[in-house]
Every structure is written in structure tokens, then in C-alpha cells.
Tab-separated table of C-alpha atoms in Angstrom:
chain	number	residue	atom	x	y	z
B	1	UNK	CA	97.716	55.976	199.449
B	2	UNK	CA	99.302	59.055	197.249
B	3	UNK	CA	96.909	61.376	195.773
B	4	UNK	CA	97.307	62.511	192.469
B	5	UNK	CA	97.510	66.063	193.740
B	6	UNK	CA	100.902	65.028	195.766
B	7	UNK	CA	102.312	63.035	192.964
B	8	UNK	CA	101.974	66.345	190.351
B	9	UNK	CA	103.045	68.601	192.745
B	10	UNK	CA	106.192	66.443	193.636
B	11	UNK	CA	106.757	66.245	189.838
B	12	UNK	CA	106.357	69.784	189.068
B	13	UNK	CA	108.629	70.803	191.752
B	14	UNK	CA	111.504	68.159	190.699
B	15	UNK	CA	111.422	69.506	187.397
B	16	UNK	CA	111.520	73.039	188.058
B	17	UNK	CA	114.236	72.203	190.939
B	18	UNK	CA	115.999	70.442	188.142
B	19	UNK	CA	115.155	72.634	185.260
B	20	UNK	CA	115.255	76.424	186.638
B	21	UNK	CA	118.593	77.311	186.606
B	22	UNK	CA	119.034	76.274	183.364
B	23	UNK	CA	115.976	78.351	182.058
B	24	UNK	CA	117.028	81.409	182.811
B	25	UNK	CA	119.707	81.201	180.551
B	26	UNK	CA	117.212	79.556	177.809
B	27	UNK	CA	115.182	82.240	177.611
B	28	UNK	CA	118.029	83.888	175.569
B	29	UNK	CA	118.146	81.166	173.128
B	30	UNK	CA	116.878	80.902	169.804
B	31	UNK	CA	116.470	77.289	170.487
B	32	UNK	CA	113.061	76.436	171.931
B	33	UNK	CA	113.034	73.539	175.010
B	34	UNK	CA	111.721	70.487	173.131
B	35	UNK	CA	108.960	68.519	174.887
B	36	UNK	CA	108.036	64.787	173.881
B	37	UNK	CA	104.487	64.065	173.620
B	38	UNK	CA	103.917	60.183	174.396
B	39	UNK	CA	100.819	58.216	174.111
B	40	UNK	CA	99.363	58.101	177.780
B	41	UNK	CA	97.258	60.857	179.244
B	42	UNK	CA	99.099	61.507	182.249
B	43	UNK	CA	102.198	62.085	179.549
B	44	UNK	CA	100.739	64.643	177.924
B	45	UNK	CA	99.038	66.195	180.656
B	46	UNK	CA	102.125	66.868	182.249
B	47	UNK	CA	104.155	67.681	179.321
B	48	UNK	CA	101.782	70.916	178.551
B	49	UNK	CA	101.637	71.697	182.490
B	50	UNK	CA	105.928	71.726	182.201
B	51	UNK	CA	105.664	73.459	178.934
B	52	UNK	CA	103.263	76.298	180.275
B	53	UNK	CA	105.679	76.442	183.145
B	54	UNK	CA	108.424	77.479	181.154
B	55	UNK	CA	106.408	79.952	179.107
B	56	UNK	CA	105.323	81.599	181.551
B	57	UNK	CA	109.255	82.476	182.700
B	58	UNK	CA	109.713	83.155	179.071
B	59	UNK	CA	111.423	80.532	176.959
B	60	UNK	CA	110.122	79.272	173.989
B	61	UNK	CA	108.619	75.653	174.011
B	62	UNK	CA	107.818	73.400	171.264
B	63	UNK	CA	106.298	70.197	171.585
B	64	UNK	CA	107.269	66.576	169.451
B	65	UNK	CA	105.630	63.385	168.914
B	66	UNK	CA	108.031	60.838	170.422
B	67	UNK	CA	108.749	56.982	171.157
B	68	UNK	CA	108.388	56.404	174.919
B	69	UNK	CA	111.768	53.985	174.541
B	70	UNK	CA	113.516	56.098	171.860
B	71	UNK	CA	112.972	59.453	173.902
B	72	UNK	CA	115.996	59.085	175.989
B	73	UNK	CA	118.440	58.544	173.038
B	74	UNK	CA	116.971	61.633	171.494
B	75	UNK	CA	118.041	63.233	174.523
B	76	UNK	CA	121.076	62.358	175.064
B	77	UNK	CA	121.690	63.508	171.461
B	78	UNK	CA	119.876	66.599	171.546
B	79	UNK	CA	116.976	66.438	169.826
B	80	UNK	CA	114.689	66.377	172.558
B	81	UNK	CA	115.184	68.837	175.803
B	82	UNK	CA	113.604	66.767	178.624
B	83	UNK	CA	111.608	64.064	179.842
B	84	UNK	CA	109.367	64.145	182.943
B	85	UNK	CA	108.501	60.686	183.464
B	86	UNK	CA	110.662	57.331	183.391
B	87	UNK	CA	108.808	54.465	183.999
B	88	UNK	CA	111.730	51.905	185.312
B	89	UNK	CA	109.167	48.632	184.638
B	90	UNK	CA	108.923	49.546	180.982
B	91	UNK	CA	111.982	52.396	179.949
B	92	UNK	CA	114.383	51.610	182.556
B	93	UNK	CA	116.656	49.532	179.770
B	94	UNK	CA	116.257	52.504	177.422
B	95	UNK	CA	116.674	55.220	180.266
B	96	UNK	CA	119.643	53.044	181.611
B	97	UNK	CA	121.583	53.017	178.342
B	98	UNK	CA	121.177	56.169	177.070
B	99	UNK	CA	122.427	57.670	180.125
B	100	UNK	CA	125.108	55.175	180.447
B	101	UNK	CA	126.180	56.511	176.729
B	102	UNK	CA	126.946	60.195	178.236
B	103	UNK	CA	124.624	63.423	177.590
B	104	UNK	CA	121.607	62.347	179.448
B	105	UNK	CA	121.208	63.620	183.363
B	106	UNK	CA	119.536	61.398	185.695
B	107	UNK	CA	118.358	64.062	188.302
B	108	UNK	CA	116.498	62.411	190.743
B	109	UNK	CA	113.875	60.238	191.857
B	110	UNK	CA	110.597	60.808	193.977
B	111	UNK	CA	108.030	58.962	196.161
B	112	UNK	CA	105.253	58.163	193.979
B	113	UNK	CA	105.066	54.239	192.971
B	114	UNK	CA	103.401	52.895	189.974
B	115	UNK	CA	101.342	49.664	191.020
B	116	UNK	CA	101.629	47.257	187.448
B	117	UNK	CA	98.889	44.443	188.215
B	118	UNK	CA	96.412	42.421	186.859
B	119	UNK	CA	92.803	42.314	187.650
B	120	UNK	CA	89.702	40.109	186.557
B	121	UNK	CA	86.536	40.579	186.935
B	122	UNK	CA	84.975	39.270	190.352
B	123	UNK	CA	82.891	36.523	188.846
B	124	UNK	CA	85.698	34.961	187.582
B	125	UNK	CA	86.470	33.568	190.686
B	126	UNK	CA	82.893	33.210	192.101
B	127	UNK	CA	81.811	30.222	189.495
B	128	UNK	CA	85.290	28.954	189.824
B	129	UNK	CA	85.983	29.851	185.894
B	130	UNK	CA	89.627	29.680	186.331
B	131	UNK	CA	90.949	27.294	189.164
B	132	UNK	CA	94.642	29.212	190.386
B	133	UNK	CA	93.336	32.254	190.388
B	134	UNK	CA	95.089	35.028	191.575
B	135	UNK	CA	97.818	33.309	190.046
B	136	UNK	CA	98.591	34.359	187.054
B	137	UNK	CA	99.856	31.610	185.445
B	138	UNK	CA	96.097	30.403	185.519
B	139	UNK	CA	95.294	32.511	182.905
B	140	UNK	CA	97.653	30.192	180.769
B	141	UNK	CA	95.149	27.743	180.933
B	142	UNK	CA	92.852	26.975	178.053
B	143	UNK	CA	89.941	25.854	180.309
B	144	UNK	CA	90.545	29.702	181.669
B	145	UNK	CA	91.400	31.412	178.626
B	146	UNK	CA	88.537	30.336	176.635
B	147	UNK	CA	86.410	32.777	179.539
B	148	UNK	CA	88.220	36.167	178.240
B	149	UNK	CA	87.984	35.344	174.342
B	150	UNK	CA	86.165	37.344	172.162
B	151	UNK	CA	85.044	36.953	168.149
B	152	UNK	CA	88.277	37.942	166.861
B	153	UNK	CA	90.943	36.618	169.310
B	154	UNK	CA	90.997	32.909	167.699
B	155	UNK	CA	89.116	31.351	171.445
B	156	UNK	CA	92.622	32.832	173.250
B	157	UNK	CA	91.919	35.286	175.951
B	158	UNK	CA	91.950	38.886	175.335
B	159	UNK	CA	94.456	41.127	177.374
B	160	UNK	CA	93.968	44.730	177.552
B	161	UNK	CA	97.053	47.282	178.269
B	162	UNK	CA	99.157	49.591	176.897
B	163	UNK	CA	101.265	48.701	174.191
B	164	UNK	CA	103.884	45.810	173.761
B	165	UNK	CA	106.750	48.554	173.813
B	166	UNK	CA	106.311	49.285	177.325
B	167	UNK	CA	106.104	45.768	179.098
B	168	UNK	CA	108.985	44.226	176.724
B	169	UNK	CA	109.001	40.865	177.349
B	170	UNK	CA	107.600	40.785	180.895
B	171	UNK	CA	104.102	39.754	178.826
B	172	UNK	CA	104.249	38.066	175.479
């Protein structure tokens, strides 16, 4: 399995692989690098740890609220400087045609995986709740769904991930 601790350091050393050369001459500019903030930790985590990096060699940073799809187009058009994690399962399409479109590097890719599953809880399938399980599709049932509803979900099943934006229409 890949520890965290390999999976930051590979990232920090793509981007300052990718990024350093161009810094030097950015520290000259009146121009800071703009950083997108998105709306997962490991986002903005990483964003401040790239940010600091920069700092520290002297440019100026500044940091923007931004649309994990819309981020690439607001590269490629310069609004936004960089972005240090692409997703392909949910901002491939965007990252695809927004580089396709000119002005947006792809520089590289690295060994860290994401794993995009599904889980239930364990006693699920011990009383036999949901007959198919693992399967997904079991979860289409009613006879299953009713098991993962809740007061306000109208006796569907409740789902919990990230927002709608970054599966597309992989879940509907």
C-alpha cells in the first residue's frame, strides 16, 4: 500500500520539478502565482504546502476559491497559475478539454492511485438485508434501499460522498 508520506512527497517533488524553473523568473513579477482552493482537505492541504514552497524562494502567492471542473479552463486562460491535483475519475473531461483547447500543460503523472469504492456496513450482509451484495446494483433494490433511508430521504437510501460535480454521471 502507498503511504501518505510517499504520495506528498512524490507530489511536492513533481511540482517543484515542474514548477522551478519557471519560479525563478516569477519572483520578478508583479503578478503573484494564483493557487485554487477546492473543497477537499487534501486540496487545500496541499495547495498551502505548494504555496509556502514558493514563498519561501520568493514569489508572491495568492490563493482563490475555485470550481474543481472549471479550474482547468481558468488555467488555460490565465486566471489561475496551477493545479496540483487532477482527479481523471471526476476532472479528466474538464482536464482533457481544456488542455486540448491550448494554454494548459499536462506535465506528468505519478504512482499514487485513488481507490473510488463503495462500502456498507458489515451487518448489512450478516442478516442478509440486501441479497446481491457486493453488487452494487443491489442497492437499486427497494427491499435494500429501504435499510439506508433516513427521515428526510422519502424511504430511498441515503448515499454519502462528495459532491455530484465530481462523479458526473457515473452515480445519479
Amino acid at each position: 500500500m502507498i503511504s501518505l508520506k510517499k504520495i506528498v512527497g512524490t507530489m511536492l517533488v513533481g511540482t517543484m520539478l515542474a514548477f522551478g524553473a519557471s519560479s525563478i523568473n516569477a519572483a520578478d513579477s508583479k503578478r503573484p502565482i494564483i493557487i485554487p482552493v477546492h473543497n477537499w482537505s487534501s486540496q487545500v492541504v496541499m495547495a498551502y504546502v505548494i504555496g509556502g514552497i514558493f514563498e519561501s524562494i520568493g514569489d508572491r502567492v495568492a490563493y482563490t476559491p475555485s470550481d474543481s471542473q472549471a479550474v482547468y479552463e481558468s488555467i488555460r486562460l490565465g486566471d489561475v497559475t496551477i493545479s496540483h491535483e487532477v482527479w481523471q475519475s471526476a476532472f479528466g473531461k474538464s482536464f482533457d478539454a481544456a488542455r486540448d483547447k491550448g494554454g494548459l500543460l499536462d506535465w506528468g503523472d505519478h504512482e499514487a492511485r485513488t481507490l473510488e469504492d463503495m462500502g456498507f456496513p458489515n451487518w448489512v450482509m450478516d442478516k442478509g438485508l440486501c441479497p446481491g451484495l457486493p453488487n452494487w446494483e443491489a442497492l437499486k433494490s427497494p427491499a435494500c434501499a429501504k435499510n439506508f433511508a433516513t427521515p428526510d430521504s422519502g424511504g430511498k437510501g441515503r448515499w454519502l460522498e462528495g459532491p455530484q460535480s465530481w462523479h458526473q454521471d457515473l452515480m445519479p
